[in-house]
Short mmCIF file of C-alpha atoms in Angstrom, two decimals:
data_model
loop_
_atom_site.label_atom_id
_atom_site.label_comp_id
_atom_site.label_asym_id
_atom_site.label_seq_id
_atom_site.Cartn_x
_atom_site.Cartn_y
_atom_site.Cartn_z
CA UNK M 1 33.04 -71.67 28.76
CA UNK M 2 31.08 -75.12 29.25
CA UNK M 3 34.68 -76.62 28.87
CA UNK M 4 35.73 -75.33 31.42
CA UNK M 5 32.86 -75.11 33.63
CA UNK M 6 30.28 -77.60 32.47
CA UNK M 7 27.85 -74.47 33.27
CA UNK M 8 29.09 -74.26 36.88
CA UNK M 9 26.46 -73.99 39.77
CA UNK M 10 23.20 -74.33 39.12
CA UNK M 11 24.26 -73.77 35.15
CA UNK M 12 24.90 -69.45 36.11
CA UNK M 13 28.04 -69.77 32.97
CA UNK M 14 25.78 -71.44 30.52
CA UNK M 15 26.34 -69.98 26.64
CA UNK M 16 23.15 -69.03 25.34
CA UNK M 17 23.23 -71.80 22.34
CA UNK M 18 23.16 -74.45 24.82
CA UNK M 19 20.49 -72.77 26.54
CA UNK M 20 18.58 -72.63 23.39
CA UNK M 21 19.09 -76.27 22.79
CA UNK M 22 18.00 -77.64 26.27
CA UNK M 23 15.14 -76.13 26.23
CA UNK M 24 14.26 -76.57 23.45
CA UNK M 25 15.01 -80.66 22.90
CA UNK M 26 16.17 -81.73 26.59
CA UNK M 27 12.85 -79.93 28.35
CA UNK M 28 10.87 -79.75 25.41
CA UNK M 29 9.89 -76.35 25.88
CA UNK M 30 9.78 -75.20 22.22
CA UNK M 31 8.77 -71.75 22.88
CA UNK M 32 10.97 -70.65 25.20
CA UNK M 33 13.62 -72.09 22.93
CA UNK M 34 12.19 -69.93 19.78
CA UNK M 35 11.83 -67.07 21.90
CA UNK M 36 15.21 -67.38 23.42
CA UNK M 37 16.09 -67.96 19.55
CA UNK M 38 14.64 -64.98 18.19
CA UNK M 39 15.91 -62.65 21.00
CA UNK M 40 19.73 -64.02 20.35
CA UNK M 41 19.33 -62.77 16.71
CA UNK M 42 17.68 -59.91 16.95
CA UNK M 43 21.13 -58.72 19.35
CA UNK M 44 23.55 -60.52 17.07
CA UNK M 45 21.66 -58.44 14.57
CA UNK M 46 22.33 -55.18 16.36
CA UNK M 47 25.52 -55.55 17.26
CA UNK M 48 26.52 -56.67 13.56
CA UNK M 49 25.02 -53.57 12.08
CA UNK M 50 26.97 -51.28 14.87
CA UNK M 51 29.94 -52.87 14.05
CA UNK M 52 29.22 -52.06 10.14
CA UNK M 53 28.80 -48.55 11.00
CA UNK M 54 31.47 -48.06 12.56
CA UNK M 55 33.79 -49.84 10.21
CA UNK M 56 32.24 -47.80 7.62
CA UNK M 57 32.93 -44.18 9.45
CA UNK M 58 36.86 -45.68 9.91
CA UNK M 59 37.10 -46.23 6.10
CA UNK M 60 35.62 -42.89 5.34
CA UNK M 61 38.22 -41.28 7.41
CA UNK M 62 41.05 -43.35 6.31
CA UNK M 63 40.34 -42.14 2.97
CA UNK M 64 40.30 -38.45 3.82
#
């Protein structure tokens, strides 16, 4: 995405690791950048355990 759009206007296509870094080291706004942080893992975190759970029920029924 920034590739191809360097973030576009007024950065509305930026990817949230570069959002993390910025503010983190560019603005040095360390908080928002841990918060930002600990929000982006707590959903990767979600989505990987859906994604287990539903791999698991596909097994299951594979096997039946």
């Amino acid at each position: 995405i920034f590739v191809l759009t360097k973030g576009g206007p007024a950065d509305a296509t930026e990817v949230i690791s570069l959002y993390i870094y910025r503010q983190s080291f560019t603005f040095w706004r360390m908080g928002v950048g841990a918060a930002a942080s600990f929000v982006s893992l707590i959903i990767i975190s979600v989505l990987i355990t859906l994604f287990f759970k539903q791999l698991q029920r596909s097994q299951a029924e594979l096997l039946r």
